[in-house]
Amino acid sequence: MAFYTIQILNGLSLAMLLFLIASGLSVIFGLMRIINLAHGSFYLLGGYFGLSVLNQTGNFWLAILVAAAIVAAIGMVLQRVLLERVHGNELGQVLMSFGVLLVISDLALWFWGGLPQTLDRPDFLDGALRFAGLFFPKYRVALIVCGFAVALAIWLIIERTRIGAVIRAGVDDAEMVRAIGFDIKMVFLLVFGAGAALAGAAGVLGGAMLGIYPGADFEVVLQAFAVVVIGGLGSLRGAFVGSLLIGFSDTIGKALLPEFAMFTIFVPMVAMLVIRPEGLFGRA
Amino acid sequence: MSAQAVDVDNVVMQFGGLRAVDGVSLRVGVGERRVLLGPNGAGKTTLFNMIGGQLQPTSGAVRLFGQDVSRQNPYRRAHDGLARTFQITSLFPDMTVGENLHLAVRALSASRFGMIRPASQYPRIAERVADVLAEWRFPAGADTLVSNLSYGDQRKLELAMAVANRPRILLLDEPTSGLSATETESVVGLIKGLPEDVTVIVVEHDMDVAFAVADLFTILHNGRLVTTGTAAEVQANEDIQRIYFGEGE
Amino acid sequence: MREISQMKPSLVAGALAVAAFAAAAALGGLLSSYSTGLLIDCLIFSVLALGLNLLLGQTGLPSLGHAAYFGVGAYTAGLVMLHVSDSFWWGAAAAIATSMAVGAAYGLLALRTSGVYFLIITLALGQITFAIAFSWRSLTGGDDGLRGIGRPDLGLPGLNVDTTAGYYLLALTAAAAALLLMRLIVRSPFGEALRGIHQNSDRMAALGYNVWLYKFLAFVISAGFAGWAGVIFVYYKGFISPEAVGIVVSAEVTLMVIVGGAGTLIGPFLGAFLVVFMSHVVSGYTDRWLTVLGLLYICVMLFAPKGIVTLVGDAWRARRSA
């Protein structure tokens, strides 16, 4: 019983972390048709910037804010200066963003070193809650709550605000949004920045749970891609459901069949692509 | 009763909430020349795509020479003797005129999977390509890249590729759209010059062209078949006047 | 003697090719063992890039998991050497057959998708292969890989592949054979049909070509070339580990094809030589090779997305017509 409870908690917390990364990836794809492998670099950089801020100030919340802000700025520069130039060339985008990923991971290795590091959590989130004879790590519970809150906030922004309406229209037909007079390039830039900021914040939150280390960028972006493929490229709802599925399959798969740990992401991904390439909630 | 060349039986094509073709039946006999008429959005190209195999009907059947091909791939239908042109010119832009024709002529030959002998060293295919080139005459020359060809010559090549393999059924989707008067005239001549046993279905907007190439006309409107008749019947029918020729004219 | 200009162009090209091969072969005897080894690396990746080019350049299918077939070939040849026979021919035959079989299985799955989904599924299949190489310890040795694979016996008297210079001759011949075979394929009706599919697959289908089957065959043949590259790789290095199967290699081969010029025969060789040489030279000066490699990806996509061969060809034509 305790085993399953803790696995469910682990699965949920991983799912929420994945959602923070995959939601941006998915909306960015839906809007701009960009396949951005460097989204993993946003996570990595978020974690490392957060680490540096935390080491200087000891303030976890400031670390999240600063990391998200810096990563958002880097993301926007990347979108404007590089990715926009290869618009419409899918392989070109993948390879260019892979190049960006290589540069950032190499520079991060140079700057922050190769050892795995953990971000210190705020004191009040250390330890565990006791409930019904079971222990629940506070940090994971908080992460789950935070993930649900962010999901709700994104949903409200996209469904209930004017900018959200423009984004939804842009996912359907970017030309149309341009035609009715919106500065679609500005919308692209803002959404890309927001997606990067979420991934950067996820780097801090994830770094305090899983640690931050060279290679985390690639690991995370592949997981996020699995989420997006399963949920459907461009679908926010898909990103949420996909995060839950991958979060659980990864956690439970690794716990029950550790020898197959490396297959828990890619096998579901390939299966979905073969059976239904557009994903659970994507459009054909 | 001998089988029709093309027998479209109550086909429906549904795209999401839109019924592009809504229960159309059409029978075209061997050697017949038929023109499909109708305003934009009437479902003509969708119907063409179901006959050609680019689309599979939501319901209903398509038969060629009595054989049900509704679920067959386009390439299988080509081997059954069907060829077509596309409304939007559909060629191989980075290849020469000669290479385009090579691909067309080879499509039905057993050598199309050959992996060792160079493509240029198949005398019978080269011969047929030379014949087509001589018959159709491209002033720019066989070695011109298709992307450098004039629009009129691109339309002509589109047609030449469709007839290169002597099809039994030929679907022509707006073969004269965008052509000059002289070019249109030559295309009309080419269609009329096709062997008599070739079944030809044409989507055409230009009424002069339509009346010149066909004897029977089928009118589509809003995805439904309105009527089929001769030139005189079509011109006399008031519904058709209203739908197709418009009140304003 | 007749003037060269009066000879048939194909004869001239043939004579030039033989001369180039002879010169390249002679080079092996002149260079240091280090430089010769570098050339062997270049040749191996040239063959791998040549295979990928059939899919990416010729057919327009951007496979992002090509290291998988390279790895399958290398592991198979290594396993044959360790457990079955030291004959080069047995190892090579088994490796190419296995690569093509895996290519066929993956091709069946991957060709259910198109466009961006094809990119993603080939990447995912590549990572699954990586995971198999990593996890199936009893067969593959896990993350240690297979070690202690000796040089093979070619059964040809006079050719000793135990020395670097001798192995260089083998690698050169293997690459030349691959190039000749690929030249036949791309000039054949099959190759011409692949180009047609790249440019307009709907029209190809309407003309009567079974587009799916062509793509599938291209996928399998391409995997066979990658397997052949894997054979030359594993017998040279003497080991193979999961790293050679992963996305980093797959992406690098894709970069080689693109930087050289996708859809050309010589482009993959140029690209492979450029990237392999750069990695050796840059690594000699700085630890930041990955940064340089990343910048290379970025610059190629920005400034030469059609590759060097196309770039030079365009400039040449522009000068001639000016």
mmCIF file with all atom_site columns, N, CA and C in Angstrom, chain A residues 4 24 51 55 61 63 68 98 105 127 130 132 134 155 161 165 170 186 188 210 212 225 237-238 242 251 278:
data_model
loop_
_atom_site.group_PDB
_atom_site.id
_atom_site.type_symbol
_atom_site.label_atom_id
_atom_site.label_alt_id
_atom_site.label_comp_id
_atom_site.label_asym_id
_atom_site.label_entity_id
_atom_site.label_seq_id
_atom_site.pdbx_PDB_ins_code
_atom_site.Cartn_x
_atom_site.Cartn_y
_atom_site.Cartn_z
_atom_site.occupancy
_atom_site.B_iso_or_equiv
_atom_site.pdbx_formal_charge
_atom_site.auth_seq_id
_atom_site.auth_comp_id
_atom_site.auth_asym_id
_atom_site.auth_atom_id
_atom_site.pdbx_PDB_model_num
ATOM 1  N N  . TYR A 1 4   ? 2.586  1.755  -3.309  1.00 0.00 ? 4   TYR A N  1
ATOM 2  C CA . TYR A 1 4   ? 1.789  2.349  -4.393  1.00 0.00 ? 4   TYR A CA 1
ATOM 3  C C  . TYR A 1 4   ? 1.495  3.819  -4.144  1.00 0.00 ? 4   TYR A C  1
ATOM 4  N N  . GLY A 1 24  ? 4.571  24.464 -22.739 1.00 0.00 ? 24  GLY A N  1
ATOM 5  C CA . GLY A 1 24  ? 5.178  25.482 -23.596 1.00 0.00 ? 24  GLY A CA 1
ATOM 6  C C  . GLY A 1 24  ? 5.573  24.910 -24.936 1.00 0.00 ? 24  GLY A C  1
ATOM 7  N N  . LEU A 1 51  ? 20.298 27.875 -9.251  1.00 0.00 ? 51  LEU A N  1
ATOM 8  C CA . LEU A 1 51  ? 21.333 27.438 -8.316  1.00 0.00 ? 51  LEU A CA 1
ATOM 9  C C  . LEU A 1 51  ? 22.232 28.602 -7.921  1.00 0.00 ? 51  LEU A C  1
ATOM 10 N N  . ASN A 1 55  ? 22.563 30.212 -4.289  1.00 0.00 ? 55  ASN A N  1
ATOM 11 C CA . ASN A 1 55  ? 23.839 30.235 -3.574  1.00 0.00 ? 55  ASN A CA 1
ATOM 12 C C  . ASN A 1 55  ? 24.184 31.648 -3.112  1.00 0.00 ? 55  ASN A C  1
ATOM 13 N N  . TRP A 1 61  ? 12.413 31.627 -3.869  1.00 0.00 ? 61  TRP A N  1
ATOM 14 C CA . TRP A 1 61  ? 11.424 32.279 -4.740  1.00 0.00 ? 61  TRP A CA 1
ATOM 15 C C  . TRP A 1 61  ? 12.096 33.246 -5.704  1.00 0.00 ? 61  TRP A C  1
ATOM 16 N N  . ALA A 1 63  ? 15.073 32.842 -6.750  1.00 0.00 ? 63  ALA A N  1
ATOM 17 C CA . ALA A 1 63  ? 15.757 31.972 -7.717  1.00 0.00 ? 63  ALA A CA 1
ATOM 18 C C  . ALA A 1 63  ? 14.817 31.626 -8.861  1.00 0.00 ? 63  ALA A C  1
ATOM 19 N N  . ALA A 1 68  ? 13.510 32.250 -14.371 1.00 0.00 ? 68  ALA A N  1
ATOM 20 C CA . ALA A 1 68  ? 12.467 32.331 -15.398 1.00 0.00 ? 68  ALA A CA 1
ATOM 21 C C  . ALA A 1 68  ? 12.675 33.549 -16.288 1.00 0.00 ? 68  ALA A C  1
ATOM 22 N N  . PHE A 1 98  ? 19.146 21.683 -32.155 1.00 0.00 ? 98  PHE A N  1
ATOM 23 C CA . PHE A 1 98  ? 20.086 20.716 -31.575 1.00 0.00 ? 98  PHE A CA 1
ATOM 24 C C  . PHE A 1 98  ? 21.457 21.377 -31.406 1.00 0.00 ? 98  PHE A C  1
ATOM 25 N N  . SER A 1 105 ? 24.701 23.359 -23.561 1.00 0.00 ? 105 SER A N  1
ATOM 26 C CA . SER A 1 105 ? 25.089 22.334 -22.592 1.00 0.00 ? 105 SER A CA 1
ATOM 27 C C  . SER A 1 105 ? 26.598 22.368 -22.380 1.00 0.00 ? 105 SER A C  1
ATOM 28 N N  . GLY A 1 127 ? 11.165 17.741 4.632   1.00 0.00 ? 127 GLY A N  1
ATOM 29 C CA . GLY A 1 127 ? 10.469 16.765 5.460   1.00 0.00 ? 127 GLY A CA 1
ATOM 30 C C  . GLY A 1 127 ? 9.197  16.267 4.810   1.00 0.00 ? 127 GLY A C  1
ATOM 31 N N  . ARG A 1 130 ? 2.602  13.678 7.577   1.00 0.00 ? 130 ARG A N  1
ATOM 32 C CA . ARG A 1 130 ? 2.103  12.371 7.999   1.00 0.00 ? 130 ARG A CA 1
ATOM 33 C C  . ARG A 1 130 ? 0.607  12.374 7.895   1.00 0.00 ? 130 ARG A C  1
ATOM 34 N N  . ALA A 1 132 ? -2.666 9.404  7.716   1.00 0.00 ? 132 ALA A N  1
ATOM 35 C CA . ALA A 1 132 ? -3.168 8.026  7.694   1.00 0.00 ? 132 ALA A CA 1
ATOM 36 C C  . ALA A 1 132 ? -2.027 7.022  7.770   1.00 0.00 ? 132 ALA A C  1
ATOM 37 N N  . LEU A 1 134 ? 0.892  7.275  6.661   1.00 0.00 ? 134 LEU A N  1
ATOM 38 C CA . LEU A 1 134 ? 1.818  7.299  5.525   1.00 0.00 ? 134 LEU A CA 1
ATOM 39 C C  . LEU A 1 134 ? 2.560  8.627  5.520   1.00 0.00 ? 134 LEU A C  1
ATOM 40 N N  . TRP A 1 155 ? -4.753 27.568 -18.618 1.00 0.00 ? 155 TRP A N  1
ATOM 41 C CA . TRP A 1 155 ? -6.054 27.305 -19.233 1.00 0.00 ? 155 TRP A CA 1
ATOM 42 C C  . TRP A 1 155 ? -6.918 28.562 -19.219 1.00 0.00 ? 155 TRP A C  1
ATOM 43 N N  . THR A 1 161 ? -8.920 35.038 -21.938 1.00 0.00 ? 161 THR A N  1
ATOM 44 C CA . THR A 1 161 ? -8.392 36.386 -22.161 1.00 0.00 ? 161 THR A CA 1
ATOM 45 C C  . THR A 1 161 ? -8.323 36.669 -23.649 1.00 0.00 ? 161 THR A C  1
ATOM 46 N N  . ALA A 1 165 ? -7.338 34.316 -26.828 1.00 0.00 ? 165 ALA A N  1
ATOM 47 C CA . ALA A 1 165 ? -8.161 34.121 -28.022 1.00 0.00 ? 165 ALA A CA 1
ATOM 48 C C  . ALA A 1 165 ? -7.315 34.250 -29.279 1.00 0.00 ? 165 ALA A C  1
ATOM 49 N N  . GLY A 1 170 ? -4.489 31.736 -33.658 1.00 0.00 ? 170 GLY A N  1
ATOM 50 C CA . GLY A 1 170 ? -3.214 31.539 -34.335 1.00 0.00 ? 170 GLY A CA 1
ATOM 51 C C  . GLY A 1 170 ? -2.880 30.075 -34.526 1.00 0.00 ? 170 GLY A C  1
ATOM 52 N N  . MET A 1 186 ? 4.783  39.490 -32.727 1.00 0.00 ? 186 MET A N  1
ATOM 53 C CA . MET A 1 186 ? 4.871  39.813 -31.302 1.00 0.00 ? 186 MET A CA 1
ATOM 54 C C  . MET A 1 186 ? 4.222  38.711 -30.476 1.00 0.00 ? 186 MET A C  1
ATOM 55 N N  . PHE A 1 188 ? 4.014  35.562 -31.331 1.00 0.00 ? 188 PHE A N  1
ATOM 56 C CA . PHE A 1 188 ? 4.971  34.452 -31.357 1.00 0.00 ? 188 PHE A CA 1
ATOM 57 C C  . PHE A 1 188 ? 6.043  34.645 -30.288 1.00 0.00 ? 188 PHE A C  1
ATOM 58 N N  . LEU A 1 210 ? 15.091 16.588 -8.398  1.00 0.00 ? 210 LEU A N  1
ATOM 59 C CA . LEU A 1 210 ? 15.890 15.558 -9.075  1.00 0.00 ? 210 LEU A CA 1
ATOM 60 C C  . LEU A 1 210 ? 17.352 15.942 -9.204  1.00 0.00 ? 210 LEU A C  1
ATOM 61 N N  . ILE A 1 212 ? 20.303 18.919 -10.709 1.00 0.00 ? 212 ILE A N  1
ATOM 62 C CA . ILE A 1 212 ? 20.563 19.462 -12.038 1.00 0.00 ? 212 ILE A CA 1
ATOM 63 C C  . ILE A 1 212 ? 21.968 19.015 -12.440 1.00 0.00 ? 212 ILE A C  1
ATOM 64 N N  . PHE A 1 225 ? 8.916  15.720 -25.310 1.00 0.00 ? 225 PHE A N  1
ATOM 65 C CA . PHE A 1 225 ? 8.449  15.392 -26.647 1.00 0.00 ? 225 PHE A CA 1
ATOM 66 C C  . PHE A 1 225 ? 7.519  14.192 -26.624 1.00 0.00 ? 225 PHE A C  1
ATOM 67 N N  . ARG A 1 237 ? -4.532 20.598 -23.603 1.00 0.00 ? 237 ARG A N  1
ATOM 68 C CA . ARG A 1 237 ? -5.176 19.499 -22.889 1.00 0.00 ? 237 ARG A CA 1
ATOM 69 C C  . ARG A 1 237 ? -4.356 18.210 -23.084 1.00 0.00 ? 237 ARG A C  1
ATOM 70 N N  . GLY A 1 238 ? -3.872 18.033 -24.330 1.00 0.00 ? 238 GLY A N  1
ATOM 71 C CA . GLY A 1 238 ? -3.044 16.877 -24.634 1.00 0.00 ? 238 GLY A CA 1
ATOM 72 C C  . GLY A 1 238 ? -1.779 16.872 -23.800 1.00 0.00 ? 238 GLY A C  1
ATOM 73 N N  . GLY A 1 242 ? -1.022 13.904 -21.459 1.00 0.00 ? 242 GLY A N  1
ATOM 74 C CA . GLY A 1 242 ? 0.227  13.230 -21.807 1.00 0.00 ? 242 GLY A CA 1
ATOM 75 C C  . GLY A 1 242 ? 1.216  13.248 -20.660 1.00 0.00 ? 242 GLY A C  1
ATOM 76 N N  . THR A 1 251 ? 7.398  6.436  -13.903 1.00 0.00 ? 251 THR A N  1
ATOM 77 C CA . THR A 1 251 ? 7.619  6.137  -12.491 1.00 0.00 ? 251 THR A CA 1
ATOM 78 C C  . THR A 1 251 ? 7.320  4.673  -12.180 1.00 0.00 ? 251 THR A C  1
ATOM 79 N N  . GLU A 1 278 ? -1.459 11.863 -34.816 1.00 0.00 ? 278 GLU A N  1
ATOM 80 C CA . GLU A 1 278 ? -1.834 13.195 -34.360 1.00 0.00 ? 278 GLU A CA 1
ATOM 81 C C  . GLU A 1 278 ? -2.046 13.252 -32.846 1.00 0.00 ? 278 GLU A C  1
#
